[in-house]
Short mmCIF file of C-alpha atoms and ligand atoms in Angstrom, two decimals:
data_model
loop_
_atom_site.label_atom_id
_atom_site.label_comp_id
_atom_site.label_asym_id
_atom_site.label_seq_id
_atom_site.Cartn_x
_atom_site.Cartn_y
_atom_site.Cartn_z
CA UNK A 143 -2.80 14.65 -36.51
CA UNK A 144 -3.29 15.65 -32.56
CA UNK A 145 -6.91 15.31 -33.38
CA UNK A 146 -6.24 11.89 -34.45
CA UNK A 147 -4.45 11.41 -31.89
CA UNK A 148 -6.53 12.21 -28.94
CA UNK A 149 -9.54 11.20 -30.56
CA UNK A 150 -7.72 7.57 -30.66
CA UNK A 151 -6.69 7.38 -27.38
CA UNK A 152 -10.40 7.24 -26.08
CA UNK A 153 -10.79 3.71 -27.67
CA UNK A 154 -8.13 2.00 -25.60
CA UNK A 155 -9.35 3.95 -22.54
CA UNK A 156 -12.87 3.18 -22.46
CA UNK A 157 -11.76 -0.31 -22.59
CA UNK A 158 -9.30 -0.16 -19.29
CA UNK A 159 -12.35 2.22 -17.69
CA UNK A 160 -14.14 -1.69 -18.25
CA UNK A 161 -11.15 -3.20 -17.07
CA UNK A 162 -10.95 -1.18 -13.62
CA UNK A 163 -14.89 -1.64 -12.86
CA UNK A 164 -14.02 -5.04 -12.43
CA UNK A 165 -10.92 -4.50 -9.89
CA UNK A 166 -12.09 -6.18 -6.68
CA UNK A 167 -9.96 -3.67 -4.34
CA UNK A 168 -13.10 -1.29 -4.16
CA UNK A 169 -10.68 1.97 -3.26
CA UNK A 170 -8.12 1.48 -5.43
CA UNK A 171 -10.60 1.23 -8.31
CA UNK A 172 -12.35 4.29 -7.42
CA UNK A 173 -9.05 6.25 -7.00
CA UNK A 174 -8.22 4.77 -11.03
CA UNK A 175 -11.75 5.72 -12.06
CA UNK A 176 -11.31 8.65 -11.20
CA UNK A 177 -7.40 8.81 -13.12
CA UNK A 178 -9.53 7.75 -15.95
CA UNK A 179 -11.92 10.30 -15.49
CA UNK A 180 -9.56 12.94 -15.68
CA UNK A 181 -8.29 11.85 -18.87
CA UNK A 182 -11.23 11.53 -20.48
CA UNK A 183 -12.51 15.23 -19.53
CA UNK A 184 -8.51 16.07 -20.41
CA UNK A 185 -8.72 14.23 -24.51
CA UNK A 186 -12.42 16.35 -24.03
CA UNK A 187 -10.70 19.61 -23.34
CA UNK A 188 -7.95 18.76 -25.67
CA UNK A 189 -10.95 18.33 -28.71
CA UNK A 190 -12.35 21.44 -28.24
CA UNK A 191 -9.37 23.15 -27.69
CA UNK A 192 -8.54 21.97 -31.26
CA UNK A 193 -11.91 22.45 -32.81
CA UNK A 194 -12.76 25.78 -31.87
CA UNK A 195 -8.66 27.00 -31.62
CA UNK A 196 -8.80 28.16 -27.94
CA UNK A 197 -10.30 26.38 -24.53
CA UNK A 198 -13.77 27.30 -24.02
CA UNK A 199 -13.46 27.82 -19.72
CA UNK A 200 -17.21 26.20 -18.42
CA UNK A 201 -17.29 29.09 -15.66
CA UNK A 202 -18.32 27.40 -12.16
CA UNK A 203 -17.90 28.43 -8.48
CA UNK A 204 -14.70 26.22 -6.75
CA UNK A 205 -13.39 26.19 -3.88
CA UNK A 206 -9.89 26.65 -4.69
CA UNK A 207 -8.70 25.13 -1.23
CA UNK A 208 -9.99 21.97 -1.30
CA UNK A 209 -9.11 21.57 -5.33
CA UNK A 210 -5.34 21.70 -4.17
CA UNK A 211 -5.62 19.38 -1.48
CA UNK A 212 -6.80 17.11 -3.77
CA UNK A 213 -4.41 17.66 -6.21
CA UNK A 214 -1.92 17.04 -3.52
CA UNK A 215 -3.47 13.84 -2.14
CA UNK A 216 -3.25 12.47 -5.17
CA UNK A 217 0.50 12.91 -5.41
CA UNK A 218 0.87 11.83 -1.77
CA UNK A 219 -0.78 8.67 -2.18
CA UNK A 220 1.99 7.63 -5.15
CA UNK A 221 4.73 8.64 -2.37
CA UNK A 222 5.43 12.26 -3.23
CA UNK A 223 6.72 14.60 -0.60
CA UNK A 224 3.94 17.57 -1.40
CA UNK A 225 2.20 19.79 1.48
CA UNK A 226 -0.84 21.73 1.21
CA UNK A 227 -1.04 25.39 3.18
CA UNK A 228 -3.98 27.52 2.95
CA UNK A 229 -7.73 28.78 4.39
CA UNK A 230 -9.92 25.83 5.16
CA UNK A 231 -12.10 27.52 2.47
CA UNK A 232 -11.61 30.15 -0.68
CA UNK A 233 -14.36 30.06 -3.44
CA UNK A 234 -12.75 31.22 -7.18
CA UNK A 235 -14.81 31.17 -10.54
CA UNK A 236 -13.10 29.37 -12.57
CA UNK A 237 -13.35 25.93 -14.51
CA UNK A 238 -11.75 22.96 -12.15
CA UNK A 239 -11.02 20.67 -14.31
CA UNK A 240 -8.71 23.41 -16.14
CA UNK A 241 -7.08 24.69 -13.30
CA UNK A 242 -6.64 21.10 -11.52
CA UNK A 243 -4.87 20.58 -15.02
CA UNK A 244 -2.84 23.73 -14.99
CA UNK A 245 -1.45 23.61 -11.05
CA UNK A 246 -1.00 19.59 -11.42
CA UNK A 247 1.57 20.59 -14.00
CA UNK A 248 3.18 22.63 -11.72
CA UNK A 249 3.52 20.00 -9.04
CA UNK A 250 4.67 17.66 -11.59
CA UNK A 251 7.48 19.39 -12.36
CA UNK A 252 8.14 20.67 -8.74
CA UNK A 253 8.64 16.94 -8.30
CA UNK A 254 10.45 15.84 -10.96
CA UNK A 255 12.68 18.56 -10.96
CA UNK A 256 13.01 18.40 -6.95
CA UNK A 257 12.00 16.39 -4.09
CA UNK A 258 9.90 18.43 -2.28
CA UNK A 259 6.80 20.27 -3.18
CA UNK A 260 4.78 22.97 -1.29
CA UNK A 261 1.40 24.37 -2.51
CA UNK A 262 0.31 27.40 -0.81
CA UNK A 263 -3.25 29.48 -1.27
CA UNK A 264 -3.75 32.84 0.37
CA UNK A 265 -6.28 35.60 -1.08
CA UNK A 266 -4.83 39.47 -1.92
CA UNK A 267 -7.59 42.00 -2.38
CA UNK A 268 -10.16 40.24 -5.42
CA UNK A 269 -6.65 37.79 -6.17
CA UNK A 270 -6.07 34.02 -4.80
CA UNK A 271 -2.60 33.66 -4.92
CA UNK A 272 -1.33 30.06 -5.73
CA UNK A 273 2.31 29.13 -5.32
CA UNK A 274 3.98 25.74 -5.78
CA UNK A 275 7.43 26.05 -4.59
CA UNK A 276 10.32 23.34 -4.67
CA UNK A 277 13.95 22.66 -3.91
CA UNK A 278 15.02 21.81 -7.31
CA UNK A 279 17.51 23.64 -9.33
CA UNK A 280 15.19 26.45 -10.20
CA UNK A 281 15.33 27.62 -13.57
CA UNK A 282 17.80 31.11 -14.44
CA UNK A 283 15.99 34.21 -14.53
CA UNK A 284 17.00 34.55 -18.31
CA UNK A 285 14.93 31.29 -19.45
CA UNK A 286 11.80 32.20 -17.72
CA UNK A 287 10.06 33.47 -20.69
CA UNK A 288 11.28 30.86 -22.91
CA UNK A 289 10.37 27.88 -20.69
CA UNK A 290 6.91 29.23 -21.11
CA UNK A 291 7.00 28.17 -24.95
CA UNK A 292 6.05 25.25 -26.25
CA UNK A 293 8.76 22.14 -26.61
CA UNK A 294 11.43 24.45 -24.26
CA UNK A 295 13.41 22.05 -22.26
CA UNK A 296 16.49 22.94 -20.56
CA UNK A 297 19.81 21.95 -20.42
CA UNK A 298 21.24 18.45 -20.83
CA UNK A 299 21.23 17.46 -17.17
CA UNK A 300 17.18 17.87 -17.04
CA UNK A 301 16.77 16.70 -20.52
CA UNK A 302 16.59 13.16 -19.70
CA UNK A 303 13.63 14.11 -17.64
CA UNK A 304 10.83 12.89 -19.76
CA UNK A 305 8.10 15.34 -20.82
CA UNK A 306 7.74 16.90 -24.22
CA UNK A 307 8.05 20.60 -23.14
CA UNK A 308 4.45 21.17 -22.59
CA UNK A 309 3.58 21.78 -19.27
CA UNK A 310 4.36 24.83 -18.76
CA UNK A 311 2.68 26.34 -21.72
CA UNK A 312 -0.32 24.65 -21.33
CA UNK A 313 -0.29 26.21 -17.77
CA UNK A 314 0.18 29.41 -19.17
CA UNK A 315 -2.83 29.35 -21.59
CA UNK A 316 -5.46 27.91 -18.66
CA UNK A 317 -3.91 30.89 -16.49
CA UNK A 318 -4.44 33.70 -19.16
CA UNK A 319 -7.99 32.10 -20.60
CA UNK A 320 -8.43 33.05 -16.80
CA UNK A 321 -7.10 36.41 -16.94
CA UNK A 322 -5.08 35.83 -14.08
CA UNK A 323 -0.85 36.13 -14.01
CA UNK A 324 1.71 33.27 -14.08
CA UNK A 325 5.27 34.31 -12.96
CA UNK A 326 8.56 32.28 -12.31
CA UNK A 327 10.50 33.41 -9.11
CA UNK A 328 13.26 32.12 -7.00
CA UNK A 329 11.93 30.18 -4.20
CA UNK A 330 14.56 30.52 -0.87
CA UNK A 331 16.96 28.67 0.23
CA UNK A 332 16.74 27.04 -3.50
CA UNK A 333 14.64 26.11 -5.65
CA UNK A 334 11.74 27.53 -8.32
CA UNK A 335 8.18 29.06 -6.86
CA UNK A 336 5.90 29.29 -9.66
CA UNK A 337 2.89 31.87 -8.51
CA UNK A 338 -0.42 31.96 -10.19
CA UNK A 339 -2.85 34.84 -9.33
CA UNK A 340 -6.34 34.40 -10.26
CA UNK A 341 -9.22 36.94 -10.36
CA UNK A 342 -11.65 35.48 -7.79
CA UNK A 343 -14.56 36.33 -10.33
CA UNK A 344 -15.19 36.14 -13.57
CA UNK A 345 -15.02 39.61 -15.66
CA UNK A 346 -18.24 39.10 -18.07
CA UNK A 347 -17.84 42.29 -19.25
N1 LIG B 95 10.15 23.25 -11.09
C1 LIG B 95 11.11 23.30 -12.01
N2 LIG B 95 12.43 23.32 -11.65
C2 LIG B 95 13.40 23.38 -12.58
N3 LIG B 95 13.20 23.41 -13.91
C3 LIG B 95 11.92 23.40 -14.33
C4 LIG B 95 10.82 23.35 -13.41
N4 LIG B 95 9.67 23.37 -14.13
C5 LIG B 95 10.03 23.42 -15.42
N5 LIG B 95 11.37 23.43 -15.55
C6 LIG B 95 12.15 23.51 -16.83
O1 LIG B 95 11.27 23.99 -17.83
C7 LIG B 95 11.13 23.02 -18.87
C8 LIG B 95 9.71 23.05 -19.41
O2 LIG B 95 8.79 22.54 -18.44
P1 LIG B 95 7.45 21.90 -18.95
O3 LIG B 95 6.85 22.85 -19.93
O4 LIG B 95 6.62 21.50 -17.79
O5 LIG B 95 7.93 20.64 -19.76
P2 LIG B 95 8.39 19.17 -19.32
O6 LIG B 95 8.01 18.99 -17.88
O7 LIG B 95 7.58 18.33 -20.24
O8 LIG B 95 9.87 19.10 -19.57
C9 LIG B 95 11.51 21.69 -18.22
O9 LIG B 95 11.98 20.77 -19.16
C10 LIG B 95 12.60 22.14 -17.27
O10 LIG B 95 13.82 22.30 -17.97
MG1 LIG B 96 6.31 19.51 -17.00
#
């Protein structure tokens, strides 16, 4: 059914990727291409992730600092109130397309949830620590683990929210297929501060 699902969805977006190259504003059309592009490589992921049961990470060498500026430019330029903080530079081996998918979650919801968003980046011994903190209502220290679930969505005054309940699982998987750590925490005055740590390089062994 999913399969179906995502497999149909390319049809209809190959034909608006046709639609765009014809958009005469040349940067907005190469900021949708690129939308589009991260669709496609997300219905890709999505495939595979289906087909072979878990997300097969395509190991590369990122630099983890520019990766959340982008992600944060992007949100800025629809009007979001997000900030980036971090090195000008910190390399990680991981697969960007996954983790751009994974901490674009978390902004998401920083957003939706509040009105503020900061991402932060700072490396701890062979760790890069990523936090996206916001002044939302956090979530109780009692639901953290079952937020991470599949379909979890709290209480009726978030409900209406959109989103299926997703999010954060999906984030979850793409930080353990990393073998890093994903943990909730109260962010001060208010507010949730999600904090990823990721291995700066990949365990073969
Ligand atoms: N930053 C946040 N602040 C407050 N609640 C949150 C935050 N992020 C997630 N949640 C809660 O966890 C639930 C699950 O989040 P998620 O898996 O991203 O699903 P969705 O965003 O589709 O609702 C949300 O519905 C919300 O109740
Ligand atoms: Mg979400």
């Amino acid at each position: 059914m999913l399969r179906g699902i995502s497999h149909d969805l390319r049809t209809p977006l190959t034909r608006l990727k046709l639609r765009v190259e014809r958009m005469e504003d040349r940067a907005g059309r190469q900021q949708a291409l690129s939308d589009i592009d991260q669709l496609d490589r997300m219905i890709g992921s999505t495939l595979r992730y289906l087909r072979d049961g878990s997300s097969r990470i395509d190991w590369e060498i990122c630099d983890m600092s520019s990766l959340l500026q982008s992600i944060c430019d992007d949100f800025w330029d629809t009007g979001a109130q997000i900030f980036f903080e971090g090195p000008e530079r910190l390399e990680v081996e991981c697969s960007a397309d996954e983790m751009m998918r994974a901490i674009s979650n978390l902004c998401d919801n920083g957003l939706k949830f509040g009105s503020r968003v900061t991402v932060t980046l700072r490396q701890e011994g062979g760790f890069a620590i990523v936090e996206v903190a916001d002044d939302g209502p956090g979530i109780p220290a009692e639901m953290r683990d079952k937020v991470m679930e599949p379909y979890t969505k709290l209480g009726p005054a978030r409900s209406e929210k959109g989103g299926y309940g997703l999010g954060l699982a999906i984030t979850a998987e793409i930080v353990a297929g990393h073998r890093g750590e994903l943990s909730l925490r109260d962010n001060h005055p208010r507010g949730l501060r999600v904090r990823v740590a990721l291995p700066l390089h990949h365990d073969r062994s």
